[in-house]
mmCIF file of N, CA and C and ligand atoms in Angstrom:
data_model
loop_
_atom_site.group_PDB
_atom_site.id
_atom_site.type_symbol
_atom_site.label_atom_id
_atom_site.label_comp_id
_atom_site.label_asym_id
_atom_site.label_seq_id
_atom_site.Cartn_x
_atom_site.Cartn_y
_atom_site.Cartn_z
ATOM 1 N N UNK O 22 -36.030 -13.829 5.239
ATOM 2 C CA UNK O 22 -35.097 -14.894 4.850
ATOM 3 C C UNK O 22 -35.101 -16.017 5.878
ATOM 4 N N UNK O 23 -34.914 -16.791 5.227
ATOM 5 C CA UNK O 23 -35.013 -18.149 6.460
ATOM 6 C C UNK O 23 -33.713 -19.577 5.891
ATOM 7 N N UNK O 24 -33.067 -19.653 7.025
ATOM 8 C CA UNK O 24 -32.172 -20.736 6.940
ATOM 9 C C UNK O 24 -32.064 -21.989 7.061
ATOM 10 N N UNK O 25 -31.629 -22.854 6.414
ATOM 11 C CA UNK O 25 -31.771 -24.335 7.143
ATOM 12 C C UNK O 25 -30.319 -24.732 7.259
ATOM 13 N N UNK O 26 -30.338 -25.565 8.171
ATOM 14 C CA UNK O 26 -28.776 -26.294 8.676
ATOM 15 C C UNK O 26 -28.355 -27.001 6.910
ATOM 16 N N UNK O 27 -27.749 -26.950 7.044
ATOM 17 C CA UNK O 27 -26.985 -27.906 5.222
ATOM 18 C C UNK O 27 -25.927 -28.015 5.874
ATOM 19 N N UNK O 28 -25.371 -29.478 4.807
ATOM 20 C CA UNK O 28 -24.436 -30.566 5.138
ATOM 21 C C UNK O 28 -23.392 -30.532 4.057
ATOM 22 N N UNK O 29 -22.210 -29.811 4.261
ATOM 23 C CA UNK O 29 -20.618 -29.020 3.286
ATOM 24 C C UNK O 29 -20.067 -30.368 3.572
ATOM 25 N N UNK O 30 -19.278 -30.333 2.486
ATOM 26 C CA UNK O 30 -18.344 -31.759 2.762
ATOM 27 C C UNK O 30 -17.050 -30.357 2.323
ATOM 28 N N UNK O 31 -15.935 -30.567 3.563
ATOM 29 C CA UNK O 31 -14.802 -30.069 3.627
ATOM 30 C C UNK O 31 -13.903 -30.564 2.190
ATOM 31 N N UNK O 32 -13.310 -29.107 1.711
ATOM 32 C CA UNK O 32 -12.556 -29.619 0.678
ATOM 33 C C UNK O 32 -10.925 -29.906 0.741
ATOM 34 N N UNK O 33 -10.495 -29.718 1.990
ATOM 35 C CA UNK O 33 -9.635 -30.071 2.833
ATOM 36 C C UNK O 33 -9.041 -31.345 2.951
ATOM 37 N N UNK O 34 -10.331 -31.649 3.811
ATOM 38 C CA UNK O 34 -9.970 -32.920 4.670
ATOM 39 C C UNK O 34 -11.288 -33.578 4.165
ATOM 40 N N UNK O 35 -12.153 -33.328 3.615
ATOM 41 C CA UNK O 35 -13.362 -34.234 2.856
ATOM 42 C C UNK O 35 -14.797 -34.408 3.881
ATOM 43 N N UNK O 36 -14.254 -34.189 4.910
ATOM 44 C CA UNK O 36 -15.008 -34.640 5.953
ATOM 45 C C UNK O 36 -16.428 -33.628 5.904
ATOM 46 N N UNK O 37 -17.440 -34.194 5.807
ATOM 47 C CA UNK O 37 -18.547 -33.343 6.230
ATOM 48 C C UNK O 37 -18.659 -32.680 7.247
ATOM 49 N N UNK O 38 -19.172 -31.176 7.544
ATOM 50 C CA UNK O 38 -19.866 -30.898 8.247
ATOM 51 C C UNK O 38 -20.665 -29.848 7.903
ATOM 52 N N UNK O 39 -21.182 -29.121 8.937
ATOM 53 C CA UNK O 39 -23.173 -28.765 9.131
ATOM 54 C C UNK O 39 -22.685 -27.008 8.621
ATOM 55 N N UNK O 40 -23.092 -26.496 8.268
ATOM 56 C CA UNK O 40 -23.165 -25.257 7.931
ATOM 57 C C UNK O 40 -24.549 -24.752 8.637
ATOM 58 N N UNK O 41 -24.514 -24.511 9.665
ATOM 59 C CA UNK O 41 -26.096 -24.425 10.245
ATOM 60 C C UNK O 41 -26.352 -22.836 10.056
ATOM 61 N N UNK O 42 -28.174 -23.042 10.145
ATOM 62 C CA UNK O 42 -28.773 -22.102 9.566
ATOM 63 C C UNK O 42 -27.866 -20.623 10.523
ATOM 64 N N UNK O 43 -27.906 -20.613 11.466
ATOM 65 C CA UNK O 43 -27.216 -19.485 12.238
ATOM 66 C C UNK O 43 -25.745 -18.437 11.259
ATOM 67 N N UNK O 44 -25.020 -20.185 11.016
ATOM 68 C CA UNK O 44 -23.786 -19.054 10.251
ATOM 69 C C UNK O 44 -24.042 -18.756 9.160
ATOM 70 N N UNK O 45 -25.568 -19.465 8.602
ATOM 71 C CA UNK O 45 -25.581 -19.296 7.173
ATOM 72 C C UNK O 45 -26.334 -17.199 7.241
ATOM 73 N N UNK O 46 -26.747 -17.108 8.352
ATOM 74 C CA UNK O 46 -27.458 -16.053 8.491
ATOM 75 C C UNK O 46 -26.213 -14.910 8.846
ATOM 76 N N UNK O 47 -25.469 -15.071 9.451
ATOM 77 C CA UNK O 47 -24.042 -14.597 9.814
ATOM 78 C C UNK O 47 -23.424 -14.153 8.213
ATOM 79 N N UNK O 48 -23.543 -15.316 7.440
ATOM 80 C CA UNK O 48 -22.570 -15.312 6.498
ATOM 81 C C UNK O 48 -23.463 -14.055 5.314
ATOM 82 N N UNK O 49 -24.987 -13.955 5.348
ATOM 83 C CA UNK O 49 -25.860 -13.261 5.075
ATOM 84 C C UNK O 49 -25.750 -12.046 5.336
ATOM 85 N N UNK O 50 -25.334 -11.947 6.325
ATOM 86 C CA UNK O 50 -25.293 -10.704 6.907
ATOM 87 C C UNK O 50 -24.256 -9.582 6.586
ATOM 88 N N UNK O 51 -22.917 -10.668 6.479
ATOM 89 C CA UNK O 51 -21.863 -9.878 6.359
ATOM 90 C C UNK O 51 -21.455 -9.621 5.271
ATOM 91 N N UNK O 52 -22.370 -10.072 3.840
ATOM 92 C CA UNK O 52 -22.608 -9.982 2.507
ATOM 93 C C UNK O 52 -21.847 -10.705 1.932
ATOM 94 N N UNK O 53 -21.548 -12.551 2.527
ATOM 95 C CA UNK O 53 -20.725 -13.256 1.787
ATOM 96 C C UNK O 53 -21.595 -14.124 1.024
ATOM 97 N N UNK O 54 -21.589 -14.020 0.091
ATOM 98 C CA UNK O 54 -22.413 -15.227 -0.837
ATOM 99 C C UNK O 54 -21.795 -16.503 -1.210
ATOM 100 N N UNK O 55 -20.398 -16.818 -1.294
ATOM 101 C CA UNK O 55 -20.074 -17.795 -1.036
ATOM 102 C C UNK O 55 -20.432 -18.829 0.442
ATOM 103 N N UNK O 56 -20.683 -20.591 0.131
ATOM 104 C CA UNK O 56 -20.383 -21.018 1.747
ATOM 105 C C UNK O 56 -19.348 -21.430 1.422
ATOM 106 N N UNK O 57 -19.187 -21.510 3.137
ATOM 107 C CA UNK O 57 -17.473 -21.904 3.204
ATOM 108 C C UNK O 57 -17.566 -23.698 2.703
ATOM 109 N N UNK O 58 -15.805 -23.489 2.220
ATOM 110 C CA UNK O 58 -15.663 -24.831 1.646
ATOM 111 C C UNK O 58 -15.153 -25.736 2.685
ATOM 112 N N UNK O 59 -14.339 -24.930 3.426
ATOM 113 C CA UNK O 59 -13.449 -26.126 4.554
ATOM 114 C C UNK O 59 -14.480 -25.971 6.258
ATOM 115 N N UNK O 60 -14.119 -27.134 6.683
ATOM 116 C CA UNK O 60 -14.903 -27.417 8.410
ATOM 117 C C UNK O 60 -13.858 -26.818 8.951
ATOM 118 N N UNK O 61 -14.909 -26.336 9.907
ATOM 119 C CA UNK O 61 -14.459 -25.361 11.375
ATOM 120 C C UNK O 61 -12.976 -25.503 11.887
ATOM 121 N N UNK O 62 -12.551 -26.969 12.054
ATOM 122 C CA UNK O 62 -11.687 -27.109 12.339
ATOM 123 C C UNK O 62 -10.274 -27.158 11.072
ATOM 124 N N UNK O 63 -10.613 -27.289 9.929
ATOM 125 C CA UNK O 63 -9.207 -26.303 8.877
ATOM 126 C C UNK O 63 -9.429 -25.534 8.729
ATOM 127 N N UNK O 64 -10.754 -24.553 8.430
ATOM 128 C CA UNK O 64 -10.512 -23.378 9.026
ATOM 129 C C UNK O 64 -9.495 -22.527 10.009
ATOM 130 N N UNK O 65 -9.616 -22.957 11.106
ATOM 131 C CA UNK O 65 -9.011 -22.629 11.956
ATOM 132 C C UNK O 65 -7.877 -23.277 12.221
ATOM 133 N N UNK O 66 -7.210 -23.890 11.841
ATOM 134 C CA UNK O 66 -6.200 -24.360 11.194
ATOM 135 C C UNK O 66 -5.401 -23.296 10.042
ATOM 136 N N UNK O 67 -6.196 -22.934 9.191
ATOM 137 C CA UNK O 67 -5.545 -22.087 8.472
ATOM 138 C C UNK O 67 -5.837 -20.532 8.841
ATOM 139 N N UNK O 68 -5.840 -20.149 10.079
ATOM 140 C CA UNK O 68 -6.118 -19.371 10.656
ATOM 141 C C UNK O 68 -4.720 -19.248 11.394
ATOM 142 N N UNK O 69 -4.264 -20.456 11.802
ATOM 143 C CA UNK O 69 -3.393 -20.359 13.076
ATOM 144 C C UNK O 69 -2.068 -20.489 12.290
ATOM 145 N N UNK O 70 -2.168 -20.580 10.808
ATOM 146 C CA UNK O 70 -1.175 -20.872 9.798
ATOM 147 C C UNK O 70 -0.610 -19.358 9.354
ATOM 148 N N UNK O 71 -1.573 -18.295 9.688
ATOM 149 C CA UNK O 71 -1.099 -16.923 9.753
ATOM 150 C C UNK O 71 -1.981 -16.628 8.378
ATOM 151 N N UNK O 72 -2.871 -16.751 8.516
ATOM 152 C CA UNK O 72 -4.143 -15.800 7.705
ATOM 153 C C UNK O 72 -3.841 -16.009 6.011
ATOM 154 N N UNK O 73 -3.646 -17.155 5.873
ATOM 155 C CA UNK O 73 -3.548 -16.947 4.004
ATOM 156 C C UNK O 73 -2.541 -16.799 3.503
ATOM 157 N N UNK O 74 -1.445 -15.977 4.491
ATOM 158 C CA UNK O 74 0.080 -15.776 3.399
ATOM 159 C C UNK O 74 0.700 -17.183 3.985
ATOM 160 N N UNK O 75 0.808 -17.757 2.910
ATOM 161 C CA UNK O 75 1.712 -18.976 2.243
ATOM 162 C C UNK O 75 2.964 -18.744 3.393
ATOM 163 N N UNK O 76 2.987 -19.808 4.840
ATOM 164 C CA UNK O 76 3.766 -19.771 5.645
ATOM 165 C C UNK O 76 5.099 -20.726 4.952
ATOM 166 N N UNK O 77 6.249 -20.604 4.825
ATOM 167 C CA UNK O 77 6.743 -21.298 4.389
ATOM 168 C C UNK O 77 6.603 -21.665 2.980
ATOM 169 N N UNK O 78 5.602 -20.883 2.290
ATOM 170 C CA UNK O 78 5.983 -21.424 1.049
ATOM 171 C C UNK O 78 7.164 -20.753 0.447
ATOM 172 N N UNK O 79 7.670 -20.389 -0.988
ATOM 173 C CA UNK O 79 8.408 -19.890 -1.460
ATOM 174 C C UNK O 79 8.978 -18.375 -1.396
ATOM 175 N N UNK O 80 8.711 -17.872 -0.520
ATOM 176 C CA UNK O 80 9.255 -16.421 -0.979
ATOM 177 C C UNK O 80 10.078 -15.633 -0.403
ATOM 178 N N UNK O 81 10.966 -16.793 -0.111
ATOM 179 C CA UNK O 81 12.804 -16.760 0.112
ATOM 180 C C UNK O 81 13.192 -16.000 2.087
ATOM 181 N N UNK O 82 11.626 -15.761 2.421
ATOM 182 C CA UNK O 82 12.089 -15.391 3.860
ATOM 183 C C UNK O 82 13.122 -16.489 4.272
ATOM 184 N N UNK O 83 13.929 -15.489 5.200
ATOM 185 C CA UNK O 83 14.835 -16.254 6.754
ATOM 186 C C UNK O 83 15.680 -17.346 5.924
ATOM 187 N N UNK O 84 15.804 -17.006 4.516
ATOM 188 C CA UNK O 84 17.120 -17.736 3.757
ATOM 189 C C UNK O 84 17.877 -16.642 3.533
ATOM 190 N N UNK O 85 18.714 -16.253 4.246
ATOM 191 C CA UNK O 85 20.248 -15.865 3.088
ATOM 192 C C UNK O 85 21.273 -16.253 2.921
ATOM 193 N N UNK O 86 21.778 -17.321 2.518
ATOM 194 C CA UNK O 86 23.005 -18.086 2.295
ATOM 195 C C UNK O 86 23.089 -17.580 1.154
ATOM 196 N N UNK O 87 23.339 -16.623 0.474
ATOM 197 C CA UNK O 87 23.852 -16.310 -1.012
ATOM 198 C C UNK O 87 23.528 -17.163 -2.168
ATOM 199 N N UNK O 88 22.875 -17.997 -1.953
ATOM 200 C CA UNK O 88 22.414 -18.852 -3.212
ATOM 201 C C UNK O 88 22.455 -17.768 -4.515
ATOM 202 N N UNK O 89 23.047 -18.393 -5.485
ATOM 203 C CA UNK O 89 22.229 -17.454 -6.750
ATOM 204 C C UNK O 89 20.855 -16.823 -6.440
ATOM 205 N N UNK O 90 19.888 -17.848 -6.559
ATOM 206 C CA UNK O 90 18.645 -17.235 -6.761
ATOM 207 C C UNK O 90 18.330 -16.115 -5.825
ATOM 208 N N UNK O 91 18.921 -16.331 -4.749
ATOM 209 C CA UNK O 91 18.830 -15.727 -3.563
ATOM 210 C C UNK O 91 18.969 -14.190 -3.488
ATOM 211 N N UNK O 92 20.149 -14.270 -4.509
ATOM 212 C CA UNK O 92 20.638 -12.491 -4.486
ATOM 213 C C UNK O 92 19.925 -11.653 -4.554
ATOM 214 N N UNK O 93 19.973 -10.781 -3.692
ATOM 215 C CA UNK O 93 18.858 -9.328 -4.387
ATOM 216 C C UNK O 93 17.802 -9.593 -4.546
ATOM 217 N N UNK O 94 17.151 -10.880 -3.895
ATOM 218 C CA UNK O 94 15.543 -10.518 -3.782
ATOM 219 C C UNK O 94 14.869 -10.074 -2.251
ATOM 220 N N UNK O 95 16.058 -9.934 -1.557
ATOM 221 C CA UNK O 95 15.388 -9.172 -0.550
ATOM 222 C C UNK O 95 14.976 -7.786 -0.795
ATOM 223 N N UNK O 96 13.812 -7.308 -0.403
ATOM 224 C CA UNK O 96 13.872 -5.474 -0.159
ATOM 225 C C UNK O 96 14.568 -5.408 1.119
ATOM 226 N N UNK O 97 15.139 -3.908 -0.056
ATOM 227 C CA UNK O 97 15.813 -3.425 1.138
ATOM 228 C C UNK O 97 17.576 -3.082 0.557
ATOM 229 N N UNK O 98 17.598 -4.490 -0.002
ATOM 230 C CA UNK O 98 18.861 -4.608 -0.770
ATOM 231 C C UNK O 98 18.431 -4.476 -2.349
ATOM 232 N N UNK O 99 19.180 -3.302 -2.923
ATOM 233 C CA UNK O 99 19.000 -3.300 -4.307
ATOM 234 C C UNK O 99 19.655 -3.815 -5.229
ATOM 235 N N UNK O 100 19.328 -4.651 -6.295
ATOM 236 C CA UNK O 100 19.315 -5.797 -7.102
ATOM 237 C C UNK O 100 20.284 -4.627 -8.088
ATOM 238 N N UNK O 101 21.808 -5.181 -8.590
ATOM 239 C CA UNK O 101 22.594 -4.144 -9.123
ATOM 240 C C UNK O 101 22.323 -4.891 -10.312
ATOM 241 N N UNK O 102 22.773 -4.147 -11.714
ATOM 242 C CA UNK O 102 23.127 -4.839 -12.684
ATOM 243 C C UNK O 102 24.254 -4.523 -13.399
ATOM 244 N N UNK O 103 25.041 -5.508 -14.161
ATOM 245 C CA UNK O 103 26.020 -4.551 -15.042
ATOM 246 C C UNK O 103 25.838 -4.464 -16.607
ATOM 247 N N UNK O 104 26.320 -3.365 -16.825
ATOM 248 C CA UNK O 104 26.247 -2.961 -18.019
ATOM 249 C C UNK O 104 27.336 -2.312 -18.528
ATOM 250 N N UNK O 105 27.340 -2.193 -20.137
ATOM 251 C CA UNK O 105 28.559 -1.072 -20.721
ATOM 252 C C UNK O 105 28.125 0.526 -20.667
ATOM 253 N N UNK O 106 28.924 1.502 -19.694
ATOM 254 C CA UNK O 106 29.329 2.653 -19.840
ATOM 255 C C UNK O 106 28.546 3.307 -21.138
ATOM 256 N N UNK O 107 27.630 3.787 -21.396
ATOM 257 C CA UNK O 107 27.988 4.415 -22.858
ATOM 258 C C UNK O 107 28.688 5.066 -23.227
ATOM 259 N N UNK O 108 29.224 6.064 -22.145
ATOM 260 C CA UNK O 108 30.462 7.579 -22.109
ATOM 261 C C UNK O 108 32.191 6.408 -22.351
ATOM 262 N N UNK O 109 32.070 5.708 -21.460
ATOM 263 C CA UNK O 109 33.530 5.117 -21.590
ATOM 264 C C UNK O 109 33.679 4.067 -21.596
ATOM 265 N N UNK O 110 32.442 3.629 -21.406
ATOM 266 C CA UNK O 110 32.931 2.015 -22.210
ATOM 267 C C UNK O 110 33.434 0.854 -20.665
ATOM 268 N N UNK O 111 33.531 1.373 -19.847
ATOM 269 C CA UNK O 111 33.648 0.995 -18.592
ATOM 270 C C UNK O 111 32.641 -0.230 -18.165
ATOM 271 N N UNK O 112 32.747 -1.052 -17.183
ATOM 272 C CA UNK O 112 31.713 -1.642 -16.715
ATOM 273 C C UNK O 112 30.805 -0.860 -15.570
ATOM 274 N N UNK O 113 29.337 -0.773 -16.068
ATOM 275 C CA UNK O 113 28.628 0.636 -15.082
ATOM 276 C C UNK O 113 27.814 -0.491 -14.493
ATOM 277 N N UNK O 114 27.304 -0.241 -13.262
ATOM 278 C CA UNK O 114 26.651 -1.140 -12.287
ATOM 279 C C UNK O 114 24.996 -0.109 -11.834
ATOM 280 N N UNK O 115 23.944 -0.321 -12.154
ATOM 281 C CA UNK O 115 23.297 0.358 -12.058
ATOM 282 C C UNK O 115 22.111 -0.141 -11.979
ATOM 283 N N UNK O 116 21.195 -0.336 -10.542
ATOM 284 C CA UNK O 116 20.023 -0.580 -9.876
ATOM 285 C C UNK O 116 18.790 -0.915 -10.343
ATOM 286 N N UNK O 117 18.926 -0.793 -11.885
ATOM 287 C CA UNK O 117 17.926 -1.202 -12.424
ATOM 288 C C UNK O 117 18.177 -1.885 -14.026
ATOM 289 N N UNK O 118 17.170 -2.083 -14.331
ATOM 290 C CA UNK O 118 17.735 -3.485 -15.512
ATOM 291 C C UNK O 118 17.643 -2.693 -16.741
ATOM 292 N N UNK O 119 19.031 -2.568 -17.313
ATOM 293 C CA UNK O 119 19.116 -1.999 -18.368
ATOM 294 C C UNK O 119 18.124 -2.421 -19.936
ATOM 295 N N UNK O 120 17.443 -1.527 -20.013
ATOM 296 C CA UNK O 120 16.234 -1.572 -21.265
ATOM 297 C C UNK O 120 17.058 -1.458 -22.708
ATOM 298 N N UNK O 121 18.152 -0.693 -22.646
ATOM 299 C CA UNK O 121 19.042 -0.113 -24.087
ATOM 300 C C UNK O 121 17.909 0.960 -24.888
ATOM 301 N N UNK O 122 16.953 1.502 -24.118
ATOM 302 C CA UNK O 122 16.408 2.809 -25.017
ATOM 303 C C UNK O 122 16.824 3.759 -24.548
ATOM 304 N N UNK O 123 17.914 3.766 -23.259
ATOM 305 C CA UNK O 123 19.076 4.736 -22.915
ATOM 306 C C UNK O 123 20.103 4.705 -22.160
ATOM 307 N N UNK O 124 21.302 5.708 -23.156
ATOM 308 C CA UNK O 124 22.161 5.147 -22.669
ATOM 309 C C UNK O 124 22.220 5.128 -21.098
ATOM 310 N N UNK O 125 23.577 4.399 -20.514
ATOM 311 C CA UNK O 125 23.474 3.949 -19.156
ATOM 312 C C UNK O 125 24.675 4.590 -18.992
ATOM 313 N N UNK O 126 25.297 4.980 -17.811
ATOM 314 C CA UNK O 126 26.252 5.646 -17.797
ATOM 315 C C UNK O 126 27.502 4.957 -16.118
ATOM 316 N N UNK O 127 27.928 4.926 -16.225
ATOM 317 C CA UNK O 127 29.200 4.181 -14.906
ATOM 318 C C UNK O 127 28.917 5.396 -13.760
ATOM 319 N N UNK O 128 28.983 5.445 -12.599
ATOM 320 C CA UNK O 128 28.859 6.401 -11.763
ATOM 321 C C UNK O 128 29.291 7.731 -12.373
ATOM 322 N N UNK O 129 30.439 7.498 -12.174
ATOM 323 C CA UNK O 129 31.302 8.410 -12.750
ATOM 324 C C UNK O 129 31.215 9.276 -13.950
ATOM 325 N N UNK O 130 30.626 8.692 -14.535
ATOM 326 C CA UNK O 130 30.514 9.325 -16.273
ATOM 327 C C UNK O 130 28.860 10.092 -15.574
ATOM 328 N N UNK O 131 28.098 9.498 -14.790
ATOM 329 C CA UNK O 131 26.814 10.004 -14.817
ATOM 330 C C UNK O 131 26.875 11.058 -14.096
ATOM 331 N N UNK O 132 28.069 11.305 -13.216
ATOM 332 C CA UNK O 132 27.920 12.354 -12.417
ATOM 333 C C UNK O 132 28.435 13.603 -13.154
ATOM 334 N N UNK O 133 29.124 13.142 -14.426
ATOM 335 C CA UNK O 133 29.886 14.365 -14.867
ATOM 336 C C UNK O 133 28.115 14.777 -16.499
ATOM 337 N N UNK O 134 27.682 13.491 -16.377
ATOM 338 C CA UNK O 134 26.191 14.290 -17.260
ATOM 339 C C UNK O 134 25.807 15.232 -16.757
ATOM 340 N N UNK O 135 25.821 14.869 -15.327
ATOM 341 C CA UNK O 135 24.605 15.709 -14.629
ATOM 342 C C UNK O 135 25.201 17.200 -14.441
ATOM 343 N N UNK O 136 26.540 17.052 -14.108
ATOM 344 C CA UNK O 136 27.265 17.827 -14.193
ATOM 345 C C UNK O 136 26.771 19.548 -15.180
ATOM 346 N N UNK O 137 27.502 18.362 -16.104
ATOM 347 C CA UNK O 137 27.676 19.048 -17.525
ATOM 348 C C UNK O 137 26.217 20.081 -18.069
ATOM 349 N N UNK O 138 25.532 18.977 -18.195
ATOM 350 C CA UNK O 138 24.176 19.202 -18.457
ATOM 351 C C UNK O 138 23.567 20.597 -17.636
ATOM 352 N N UNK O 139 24.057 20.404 -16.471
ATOM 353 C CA UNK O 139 23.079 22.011 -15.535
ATOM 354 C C UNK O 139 24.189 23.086 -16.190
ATOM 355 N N UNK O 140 25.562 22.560 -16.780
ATOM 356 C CA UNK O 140 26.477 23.799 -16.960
ATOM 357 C C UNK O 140 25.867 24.380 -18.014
ATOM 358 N N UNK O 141 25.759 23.301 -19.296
ATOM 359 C CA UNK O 141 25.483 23.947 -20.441
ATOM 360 C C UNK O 141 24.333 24.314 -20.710
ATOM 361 N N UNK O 142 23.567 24.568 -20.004
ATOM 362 C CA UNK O 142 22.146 25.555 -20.828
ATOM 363 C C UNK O 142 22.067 26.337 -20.722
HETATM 364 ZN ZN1 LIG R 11 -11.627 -30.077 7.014
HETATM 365 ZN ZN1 LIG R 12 31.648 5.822 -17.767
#
């Protein structure tokens, strides 16, 4: 195999530069068949940006002021929901998003299913 220097225009910042035969042999090596799109220097730029995860973009880190949207999308904190009791009709609060292909039950009523249920068989 044999390399020649080629001339990438950054899709970045637009700016050309050299993809020389060396990294193209590097890039050969390490079984990347893509060349790179951005110059050395956004590269490394988005290197120092913390590797690809979206610094600052949207995904609600180091906000918690209670915003609506805000609620319960941290892990860690589980996202409650409410619903009707099926046993009593109560308002039941329960960790996951009620589907209605079963019933849902208020703490209380669920503890006396579970209850019940190991009594009677
Ligand atoms: Zn660039
Ligand atoms: Zn209940």
């Amino acid at each position: 195999m044999s390399f020649a220097d080629k001339t990438l225009t950054c899709r970045d910042c637009g700016v050309d530069f050299v993809f020389t035969s060396g990294e193209q042999e590097f890039y050969a090596q390490k079984g990347f068949t893509n060349e790179p799109t951005r110059c050395p220097s956004c590269r490394q730029q988005r290197k120092t940006l913390g590797g690809g995860r979206g610094y600052g973009d949207r995904n609600g880190y180091g906000r918690n002021d209670g915003y609506s949207a805000g609620r319960g999308v941290y892990s860690g904190e589980r996202q409650m929901h409410s619903t009707t009791c099926a046993s009593c009709g109560r308002e039941a609060r329960v960790p996951f998003v009620p589907r209605g292909d079963k019933p849902v039950y208020c703490s209380d009523c669920f503890q006396d299913q579970r209850r019940s249920s190991v009594r009677g068989r």
